[in-house]
Amino acid sequence: MINSKASTFLAVIPVRAEASHRSEIISQVLFGEYLDVLDKNGEWIRIKTLYDDYEGWVDEKQIVYVGEEDLSIKLTNVFGQFVIKNQTDNKVFLPLGASLPINKQGQVQIAQHIYDITSENVRHVMKPDISTFKEHILDIAKQFLDVPYLWGGRTHFGIDCSGFSQIVYKVCGIKIKRDAWQQAEQGKLVDFLSQSQTGDLAFFDNEEGRITHVGIMINNNLIIHASGRVKIDLIDDQGIFSSDLKRYSHKLRIIKRYI
């Protein structure tokens, strides 16, 4: 099935660095996100996500192969607690940011898996409304407050810094890459912290100058980010002042704007 398309009918599945259950989880695929199948190694499939071109290995038992006709089905985004129900009335609880392929009958369909929508927290994928973007992105971001930090995570049960910014932006209708350094290469540069606006992304580097952290600006002196947990901290030209550590925890590098 190499060079074919796939998706997952599970709420969330791990993407691993190598073809092993013992390998590091580097990301996650959410329900309904489409994949390119690149390679196969036993029960493991090397994939590239169509959403952000991220590559890794997934368990073949956790995906389903789809045809080109499935890719033409209109996608919507989950933007709150969401439940769908399969044909045997079993409920599936979906994470914020999952993608829902909607067929002509108004049902969610991934290959042969068909579900009825039982919640109203769904929106069509579309370009963001600039007039409401700032309010919307803060509302979505704050839904993640106190979610624990998890390397490779993209859900309410655990999320990393760039997974947080990516999912919040996804729900707002803006596509950005998966890792912080990749996100830092996108968008328009904001010259000064004092010029930053709600929803801008601030990036932070380590001693070697490598981008290692990202957060979402609330205003030009507050930031929401995933560090230990998703939380709000003070930020200035030096960087993030951690409310937990009572010291600067991340050194500011650049600020980018995507809308």
PDB file of C-alpha atoms in Angstrom:
ATOM      1  CA  MET A   1       0.000   0.000   0.000  1.00  0.00           C
ATOM      2  CA  ILE A   2       3.025   2.281  -0.429  1.00  0.00           C
ATOM      3  CA  ASN A   3       2.212   5.547  -2.253  1.00  0.00           C
ATOM      4  CA  SER A   4      -1.413   5.306  -1.097  1.00  0.00           C
ATOM      5  CA  LYS A   5      -3.427   7.511   1.271  1.00  0.00           C
ATOM      6  CA  ALA A   6      -4.554   6.731   4.800  1.00  0.00           C
ATOM      7  CA  SER A   7      -6.236   8.243   7.853  1.00  0.00           C
ATOM      8  CA  THR A   8      -7.138   7.180  11.373  1.00  0.00           C
ATOM      9  CA  PHE A   9     -10.566   6.351  12.753  1.00  0.00           C
ATOM     10  CA  LEU A  10      -9.218   6.537  16.317  1.00  0.00           C
ATOM     11  CA  ALA A  11      -9.335   9.725  18.382  1.00  0.00           C
ATOM     12  CA  VAL A  12      -5.540  10.071  18.419  1.00  0.00           C
ATOM     13  CA  ILE A  13      -2.604   7.830  17.547  1.00  0.00           C
ATOM     14  CA  PRO A  14       1.134   8.213  18.223  1.00  0.00           C
ATOM     15  CA  VAL A  15       3.702   8.977  15.546  1.00  0.00           C
ATOM     16  CA  ARG A  16       7.070   7.461  16.442  1.00  0.00           C
ATOM     17  CA  ALA A  17      10.606   8.248  15.345  1.00  0.00           C
ATOM     18  CA  GLU A  18      11.337   4.597  14.541  1.00  0.00           C
ATOM     19  CA  ALA A  19       9.293   1.498  13.718  1.00  0.00           C
ATOM     20  CA  SER A  20       8.953   0.300  17.314  1.00  0.00           C
ATOM     21  CA  HIS A  21       6.560   0.713  20.233  1.00  0.00           C
ATOM     22  CA  ARG A  22       9.632   1.567  22.323  1.00  0.00           C
ATOM     23  CA  SER A  23      10.570   4.435  20.040  1.00  0.00           C
ATOM     24  CA  GLU A  24      10.124   8.091  20.959  1.00  0.00           C
ATOM     25  CA  ILE A  25       6.730   9.651  20.231  1.00  0.00           C
ATOM     26  CA  ILE A  26       7.478  12.664  18.051  1.00  0.00           C
ATOM     27  CA  SER A  27       3.903  13.705  17.226  1.00  0.00           C
ATOM     28  CA  GLN A  28       0.320  12.489  17.045  1.00  0.00           C
ATOM     29  CA  VAL A  29      -2.263  12.073  14.296  1.00  0.00           C
ATOM     30  CA  LEU A  30      -5.764  13.203  15.220  1.00  0.00           C
ATOM     31  CA  PHE A  31      -9.002  11.650  14.006  1.00  0.00           C
ATOM     32  CA  GLY A  32      -9.622  12.316  10.324  1.00  0.00           C
ATOM     33  CA  GLU A  33      -6.214  13.740   9.427  1.00  0.00           C
ATOM     34  CA  TYR A  34      -4.976  12.377   6.102  1.00  0.00           C
ATOM     35  CA  LEU A  35      -1.629  10.673   5.536  1.00  0.00           C
ATOM     36  CA  ASP A  36       0.675   9.750   2.675  1.00  0.00           C
ATOM     37  CA  VAL A  37       2.012   6.197   3.024  1.00  0.00           C
ATOM     38  CA  LEU A  38       5.757   6.235   2.304  1.00  0.00           C
ATOM     39  CA  ASP A  39       7.113   2.879   3.435  1.00  0.00           C
ATOM     40  CA  LYS A  40       6.325  -0.315   5.336  1.00  0.00           C
ATOM     41  CA  ASN A  41       8.376  -2.247   7.903  1.00  0.00           C
ATOM     42  CA  GLY A  42       6.470  -5.238   9.257  1.00  0.00           C
ATOM     43  CA  GLU A  43       3.419  -3.916  11.095  1.00  0.00           C
ATOM     44  CA  TRP A  44       4.739  -0.358  10.899  1.00  0.00           C
ATOM     45  CA  ILE A  45       3.917   2.235   8.255  1.00  0.00           C
ATOM     46  CA  ARG A  46       6.056   5.283   7.547  1.00  0.00           C
ATOM     47  CA  ILE A  47       3.740   8.206   6.885  1.00  0.00           C
ATOM     48  CA  LYS A  48       3.797  11.879   6.007  1.00  0.00           C
ATOM     49  CA  THR A  49       0.879  13.962   7.213  1.00  0.00           C
ATOM     50  CA  LEU A  50      -0.904  15.896   4.482  1.00  0.00           C
ATOM     51  CA  TYR A  51      -1.644  18.710   6.918  1.00  0.00           C
ATOM     52  CA  ASP A  52       1.938  19.636   7.805  1.00  0.00           C
ATOM     53  CA  ASP A  53       4.260  17.222   5.926  1.00  0.00           C
ATOM     54  CA  TYR A  54       5.458  15.646   9.175  1.00  0.00           C
ATOM     55  CA  GLU A  55       7.041  12.204   8.845  1.00  0.00           C
ATOM     56  CA  GLY A  56       7.208   9.268  11.234  1.00  0.00           C
ATOM     57  CA  TRP A  57       6.057   5.714  11.912  1.00  0.00           C
ATOM     58  CA  VAL A  58       2.571   4.556  12.926  1.00  0.00           C
ATOM     59  CA  ASP A  59       1.118   1.155  13.778  1.00  0.00           C
ATOM     60  CA  GLU A  60      -0.721  -0.149  10.701  1.00  0.00           C
ATOM     61  CA  LYS A  61      -3.527  -1.447  12.936  1.00  0.00           C
ATOM     62  CA  GLN A  62      -4.331   2.142  13.902  1.00  0.00           C
ATOM     63  CA  ILE A  63      -4.914   3.485  10.391  1.00  0.00           C
ATOM     64  CA  VAL A  64      -7.270   2.803   7.504  1.00  0.00           C
ATOM     65  CA  TYR A  65      -6.445   3.178   3.829  1.00  0.00           C
ATOM     66  CA  VAL A  66      -8.565   5.652   1.888  1.00  0.00           C
ATOM     67  CA  GLY A  67      -9.139   6.321  -1.794  1.00  0.00           C
ATOM     68  CA  GLU A  68      -8.736   9.578  -3.675  1.00  0.00           C
ATOM     69  CA  GLU A  69     -12.518  10.032  -3.514  1.00  0.00           C
ATOM     70  CA  ASP A  70     -12.280  10.254   0.284  1.00  0.00           C
ATOM     71  CA  LEU A  71      -9.894  13.193   0.002  1.00  0.00           C
ATOM     72  CA  SER A  72     -12.553  15.229  -1.804  1.00  0.00           C
ATOM     73  CA  ILE A  73     -14.969  14.995   1.129  1.00  0.00           C
ATOM     74  CA  LYS A  74     -15.338  18.360   2.846  1.00  0.00           C
ATOM     75  CA  LEU A  75     -13.449  18.669   6.117  1.00  0.00           C
ATOM     76  CA  THR A  76     -14.568  20.446   9.264  1.00  0.00           C
ATOM     77  CA  ASN A  77     -12.700  21.088  12.507  1.00  0.00           C
ATOM     78  CA  VAL A  78     -13.767  20.176  16.006  1.00  0.00           C
ATOM     79  CA  PHE A  79     -13.506  23.259  18.251  1.00  0.00           C
ATOM     80  CA  GLY A  80     -14.751  21.996  21.605  1.00  0.00           C
ATOM     81  CA  GLN A  81     -15.694  18.777  23.344  1.00  0.00           C
ATOM     82  CA  PHE A  82     -17.106  16.639  20.572  1.00  0.00           C
ATOM     83  CA  VAL A  83     -18.741  13.254  20.310  1.00  0.00           C
ATOM     84  CA  ILE A  84     -19.604  11.150  17.292  1.00  0.00           C
ATOM     85  CA  LYS A  85     -21.440   7.834  17.282  1.00  0.00           C
ATOM     86  CA  ASN A  86     -20.738   4.847  15.046  1.00  0.00           C
ATOM     87  CA  GLN A  87     -23.274   2.512  13.481  1.00  0.00           C
ATOM     88  CA  THR A  88     -23.438   0.351  16.623  1.00  0.00           C
ATOM     89  CA  ASP A  89     -24.135   3.410  18.824  1.00  0.00           C
ATOM     90  CA  ASN A  90     -20.650   3.417  20.364  1.00  0.00           C
ATOM     91  CA  LYS A  91     -19.533   6.956  21.185  1.00  0.00           C
ATOM     92  CA  VAL A  92     -16.173   8.304  20.066  1.00  0.00           C
ATOM     93  CA  PHE A  93     -14.810  11.307  21.985  1.00  0.00           C
ATOM     94  CA  LEU A  94     -12.685  13.506  19.747  1.00  0.00           C
ATOM     95  CA  PRO A  95      -9.942  15.969  20.683  1.00  0.00           C
ATOM     96  CA  LEU A  96     -10.006  19.663  19.881  1.00  0.00           C
ATOM     97  CA  GLY A  97      -8.614  20.122  16.377  1.00  0.00           C
ATOM     98  CA  ALA A  98      -9.662  16.751  14.970  1.00  0.00           C
ATOM     99  CA  SER A  99     -10.795  16.755  11.337  1.00  0.00           C
ATOM    100  CA  LEU A 100     -14.235  15.529  10.335  1.00  0.00           C
ATOM    101  CA  PRO A 101     -14.675  14.329   6.735  1.00  0.00           C
ATOM    102  CA  ILE A 102     -18.379  14.978   6.042  1.00  0.00           C
ATOM    103  CA  ASN A 103     -20.087  12.956   3.300  1.00  0.00           C
ATOM    104  CA  LYS A 104     -23.132  13.968   1.238  1.00  0.00           C
ATOM    105  CA  GLN A 105     -25.465  12.502   3.867  1.00  0.00           C
ATOM    106  CA  GLY A 106     -24.017  14.784   6.550  1.00  0.00           C
ATOM    107  CA  GLN A 107     -22.249  11.924   8.312  1.00  0.00           C
ATOM    108  CA  VAL A 108     -18.586  11.604   9.229  1.00  0.00           C
ATOM    109  CA  GLN A 109     -16.958   9.037   6.963  1.00  0.00           C
ATOM    110  CA  ILE A 110     -13.432   7.610   6.893  1.00  0.00           C
ATOM    111  CA  ALA A 111     -13.309   4.770   4.362  1.00  0.00           C
ATOM    112  CA  GLN A 112     -15.889   2.223   5.583  1.00  0.00           C
ATOM    113  CA  HIS A 113     -16.177   3.826   9.034  1.00  0.00           C
ATOM    114  CA  ILE A 114     -19.328   5.974   9.267  1.00  0.00           C
ATOM    115  CA  TYR A 115     -20.411   8.090  12.243  1.00  0.00           C
ATOM    116  CA  ASP A 116     -23.344  10.286  13.195  1.00  0.00           C
ATOM    117  CA  ILE A 117     -22.603  13.722  14.627  1.00  0.00           C
ATOM    118  CA  THR A 118     -24.032  14.126  18.127  1.00  0.00           C
ATOM    119  CA  SER A 119     -22.454  17.465  19.102  1.00  0.00           C
ATOM    120  CA  GLU A 120     -22.674  21.001  17.784  1.00  0.00           C
ATOM    121  CA  ASN A 121     -19.054  22.021  18.402  1.00  0.00           C
ATOM    122  CA  VAL A 122     -17.980  21.846  14.781  1.00  0.00           C
ATOM    123  CA  ARG A 123     -17.018  24.471  12.229  1.00  0.00           C
ATOM    124  CA  HIS A 124     -16.170  24.352   8.548  1.00  0.00           C
ATOM    125  CA  VAL A 125     -12.514  24.859   7.700  1.00  0.00           C
ATOM    126  CA  MET A 126     -12.228  28.353   6.260  1.00  0.00           C
ATOM    127  CA  LYS A 127     -10.003  31.391   6.220  1.00  0.00           C
ATOM    128  CA  PRO A 128     -10.092  33.179   9.594  1.00  0.00           C
ATOM    129  CA  ASP A 129     -12.181  36.278  10.113  1.00  0.00           C
ATOM    130  CA  ILE A 130      -9.665  38.997  10.916  1.00  0.00           C
ATOM    131  CA  SER A 131     -12.252  40.965  12.892  1.00  0.00           C
ATOM    132  CA  THR A 132     -12.786  38.110  15.368  1.00  0.00           C
ATOM    133  CA  PHE A 133      -9.402  36.355  15.179  1.00  0.00           C
ATOM    134  CA  LYS A 134      -7.923  37.811  18.378  1.00  0.00           C
ATOM    135  CA  GLU A 135     -10.929  36.929  20.499  1.00  0.00           C
ATOM    136  CA  HIS A 136     -11.256  33.491  18.928  1.00  0.00           C
ATOM    137  CA  ILE A 137      -7.612  32.472  19.298  1.00  0.00           C
ATOM    138  CA  LEU A 138      -7.557  33.450  22.976  1.00  0.00           C
ATOM    139  CA  ASP A 139     -10.760  31.530  23.618  1.00  0.00           C
ATOM    140  CA  ILE A 140      -9.304  28.396  22.020  1.00  0.00           C
ATOM    141  CA  ALA A 141      -5.886  28.758  23.662  1.00  0.00           C
ATOM    142  CA  LYS A 142      -7.334  29.192  27.152  1.00  0.00           C
ATOM    143  CA  GLN A 143      -9.254  25.923  26.786  1.00  0.00           C
ATOM    144  CA  PHE A 144      -5.852  24.248  27.142  1.00  0.00           C
ATOM    145  CA  LEU A 145      -4.887  25.915  30.437  1.00  0.00           C
ATOM    146  CA  ASP A 146      -3.330  23.392  32.863  1.00  0.00           C
ATOM    147  CA  VAL A 147      -3.086  20.675  30.218  1.00  0.00           C
ATOM    148  CA  PRO A 148       0.150  18.799  31.057  1.00  0.00           C
ATOM    149  CA  TYR A 149       3.207  19.127  28.854  1.00  0.00           C
ATOM    150  CA  LEU A 150       3.857  16.007  26.778  1.00  0.00           C
ATOM    151  CA  TRP A 151       6.628  15.722  24.207  1.00  0.00           C
ATOM    152  CA  GLY A 152       4.959  15.000  20.857  1.00  0.00           C
ATOM    153  CA  GLY A 153       1.464  15.697  22.225  1.00  0.00           C
ATOM    154  CA  ARG A 154      -1.314  17.514  20.354  1.00  0.00           C
ATOM    155  CA  THR A 155      -4.359  17.008  22.635  1.00  0.00           C
ATOM    156  CA  HIS A 156      -5.945  18.004  25.949  1.00  0.00           C
ATOM    157  CA  PHE A 157      -4.405  14.925  27.550  1.00  0.00           C
ATOM    158  CA  GLY A 158      -0.892  16.206  26.911  1.00  0.00           C
ATOM    159  CA  ILE A 159       0.636  18.699  24.508  1.00  0.00           C
ATOM    160  CA  ASP A 160       4.019  20.172  23.661  1.00  0.00           C
ATOM    161  CA  CYS A 161       4.755  23.820  22.940  1.00  0.00           C
ATOM    162  CA  SER A 162       4.570  23.670  19.146  1.00  0.00           C
ATOM    163  CA  GLY A 163       1.700  21.190  19.177  1.00  0.00           C
ATOM    164  CA  PHE A 164      -0.193  23.742  21.266  1.00  0.00           C
ATOM    165  CA  SER A 165       0.407  26.612  18.854  1.00  0.00           C
ATOM    166  CA  GLN A 166      -0.333  24.413  15.829  1.00  0.00           C
ATOM    167  CA  ILE A 167      -3.643  23.023  17.112  1.00  0.00           C
ATOM    168  CA  VAL A 168      -4.885  26.415  18.316  1.00  0.00           C
ATOM    169  CA  TYR A 169      -4.077  27.880  14.914  1.00  0.00           C
ATOM    170  CA  LYS A 170      -5.646  24.896  13.135  1.00  0.00           C
ATOM    171  CA  VAL A 171      -8.964  25.441  14.905  1.00  0.00           C
ATOM    172  CA  CYS A 172      -8.742  29.110  13.916  1.00  0.00           C
ATOM    173  CA  GLY A 173      -8.303  28.128  10.261  1.00  0.00           C
ATOM    174  CA  ILE A 174      -4.587  28.874   9.900  1.00  0.00           C
ATOM    175  CA  LYS A 175      -2.178  26.131   8.853  1.00  0.00           C
ATOM    176  CA  ILE A 176       1.301  26.179  10.386  1.00  0.00           C
ATOM    177  CA  LYS A 177       4.021  23.543  10.598  1.00  0.00           C
ATOM    178  CA  ARG A 178       4.554  21.075  13.452  1.00  0.00           C
ATOM    179  CA  ASP A 179       7.855  21.989  15.119  1.00  0.00           C
ATOM    180  CA  ALA A 180       8.775  25.339  16.663  1.00  0.00           C
ATOM    181  CA  TRP A 181      11.756  25.912  14.355  1.00  0.00           C
ATOM    182  CA  GLN A 182       9.537  25.241  11.337  1.00  0.00           C
ATOM    183  CA  GLN A 183       6.859  27.640  12.572  1.00  0.00           C
ATOM    184  CA  ALA A 184       9.548  30.285  13.092  1.00  0.00           C
ATOM    185  CA  GLU A 185      10.338  30.138   9.371  1.00  0.00           C
ATOM    186  CA  GLN A 186       6.729  31.023   8.502  1.00  0.00           C
ATOM    187  CA  GLY A 187       4.801  34.246   8.989  1.00  0.00           C
ATOM    188  CA  LYS A 188       5.859  37.889   8.984  1.00  0.00           C
ATOM    189  CA  LEU A 189       8.472  39.241  11.365  1.00  0.00           C
ATOM    190  CA  VAL A 190       7.329  41.577  14.141  1.00  0.00           C
ATOM    191  CA  ASP A 191      10.217  43.957  14.791  1.00  0.00           C
ATOM    192  CA  PHE A 192       9.629  44.735  18.453  1.00  0.00           C
ATOM    193  CA  LEU A 193       7.852  43.112  21.384  1.00  0.00           C
ATOM    194  CA  SER A 194       5.980  46.374  21.938  1.00  0.00           C
ATOM    195  CA  GLN A 195       4.428  45.931  18.471  1.00  0.00           C
ATOM    196  CA  SER A 196       3.199  42.395  19.137  1.00  0.00           C
ATOM    197  CA  GLN A 197      -0.512  41.630  19.023  1.00  0.00           C
ATOM    198  CA  THR A 198      -2.847  38.978  20.347  1.00  0.00           C
ATOM    199  CA  GLY A 199      -2.209  35.724  18.489  1.00  0.00           C
ATOM    200  CA  ASP A 200       1.349  36.437  17.388  1.00  0.00           C
ATOM    201  CA  LEU A 201       3.798  33.617  18.066  1.00  0.00           C
ATOM    202  CA  ALA A 202       6.934  34.279  20.104  1.00  0.00           C
ATOM    203  CA  PHE A 203       9.936  31.991  19.627  1.00  0.00           C
ATOM    204  CA  PHE A 204      12.767  31.266  22.015  1.00  0.00           C
ATOM    205  CA  ASP A 205      16.237  29.813  21.482  1.00  0.00           C
ATOM    206  CA  ASN A 206      18.851  27.942  23.490  1.00  0.00           C
ATOM    207  CA  GLU A 207      22.518  28.771  24.041  1.00  0.00           C
ATOM    208  CA  GLU A 208      23.386  27.392  20.603  1.00  0.00           C
ATOM    209  CA  GLY A 209      20.846  29.704  18.970  1.00  0.00           C
ATOM    210  CA  ARG A 210      18.445  26.894  18.042  1.00  0.00           C
ATOM    211  CA  ILE A 211      14.696  27.580  18.298  1.00  0.00           C
ATOM    212  CA  THR A 212      13.401  25.308  21.066  1.00  0.00           C
ATOM    213  CA  HIS A 213      10.182  26.894  22.333  1.00  0.00           C
ATOM    214  CA  VAL A 214       7.118  28.800  21.138  1.00  0.00           C
ATOM    215  CA  GLY A 215       4.145  30.486  22.777  1.00  0.00           C
ATOM    216  CA  ILE A 216       1.081  32.524  21.826  1.00  0.00           C
ATOM    217  CA  MET A 217       1.068  36.220  22.707  1.00  0.00           C
ATOM    218  CA  ILE A 218      -1.933  37.394  24.734  1.00  0.00           C
ATOM    219  CA  ASN A 219      -0.706  40.981  24.627  1.00  0.00           C
ATOM    220  CA  ASN A 220       2.761  42.532  24.592  1.00  0.00           C
ATOM    221  CA  ASN A 221       3.538  41.480  28.159  1.00  0.00           C
ATOM    222  CA  LEU A 222       1.663  38.184  28.606  1.00  0.00           C
ATOM    223  CA  ILE A 223       2.128  34.855  26.835  1.00  0.00           C
ATOM    224  CA  ILE A 224       0.328  31.492  26.989  1.00  0.00           C
ATOM    225  CA  HIS A 225       2.580  28.500  26.375  1.00  0.00           C
ATOM    226  CA  ALA A 226       3.223  24.847  27.252  1.00  0.00           C
ATOM    227  CA  SER A 227       6.060  24.455  29.743  1.00  0.00           C
ATOM    228  CA  GLY A 228       5.357  21.840  32.389  1.00  0.00           C
ATOM    229  CA  ARG A 229       1.730  22.636  31.680  1.00  0.00           C
ATOM    230  CA  VAL A 230      -0.129  25.163  29.565  1.00  0.00           C
ATOM    231  CA  LYS A 231       0.018  28.408  31.535  1.00  0.00           C
ATOM    232  CA  ILE A 232       0.184  32.176  31.280  1.00  0.00           C
ATOM    233  CA  ASP A 233       3.439  33.954  32.101  1.00  0.00           C
ATOM    234  CA  LEU A 234       4.952  37.411  31.863  1.00  0.00           C
ATOM    235  CA  ILE A 235       7.165  38.193  28.876  1.00  0.00           C
ATOM    236  CA  ASP A 236       9.561  41.071  28.179  1.00  0.00           C
ATOM    237  CA  ASP A 237      12.459  41.732  25.801  1.00  0.00           C
ATOM    238  CA  GLN A 238      14.613  39.291  27.743  1.00  0.00           C
ATOM    239  CA  GLY A 239      12.132  36.430  27.527  1.00  0.00           C
ATOM    240  CA  ILE A 240       9.574  34.543  29.612  1.00  0.00           C
ATOM    241  CA  PHE A 241       9.577  35.066  33.369  1.00  0.00           C
ATOM    242  CA  SER A 242       8.305  31.802  34.827  1.00  0.00           C
ATOM    243  CA  SER A 243       5.685  32.198  37.549  1.00  0.00           C
ATOM    244  CA  ASP A 244       6.648  28.738  38.831  1.00  0.00           C
ATOM    245  CA  LEU A 245      10.437  29.132  38.852  1.00  0.00           C
ATOM    246  CA  LYS A 246      10.485  32.846  39.761  1.00  0.00           C
ATOM    247  CA  ARG A 247      13.141  33.443  37.108  1.00  0.00           C
ATOM    248  CA  TYR A 248      13.547  33.751  33.360  1.00  0.00           C
ATOM    249  CA  SER A 249      13.009  30.361  31.740  1.00  0.00           C
ATOM    250  CA  HIS A 250      13.138  31.077  27.985  1.00  0.00           C
ATOM    251  CA  LYS A 251      15.197  33.616  26.001  1.00  0.00           C
ATOM    252  CA  LEU A 252      13.229  35.570  23.388  1.00  0.00           C
ATOM    253  CA  ARG A 253      14.469  35.263  19.807  1.00  0.00           C
ATOM    254  CA  ILE A 254      11.791  36.476  17.372  1.00  0.00           C
ATOM    255  CA  ILE A 255       8.060  37.164  17.044  1.00  0.00           C
ATOM    256  CA  LYS A 256       6.020  36.193  13.990  1.00  0.00           C
ATOM    257  CA  ARG A 257       2.525  37.104  12.721  1.00  0.00           C
ATOM    258  CA  TYR A 258       0.399  34.822  10.527  1.00  0.00           C
ATOM    259  CA  ILE A 259      -2.701  36.864   9.761  1.00  0.00           C
TER     260      ILE A 259
END
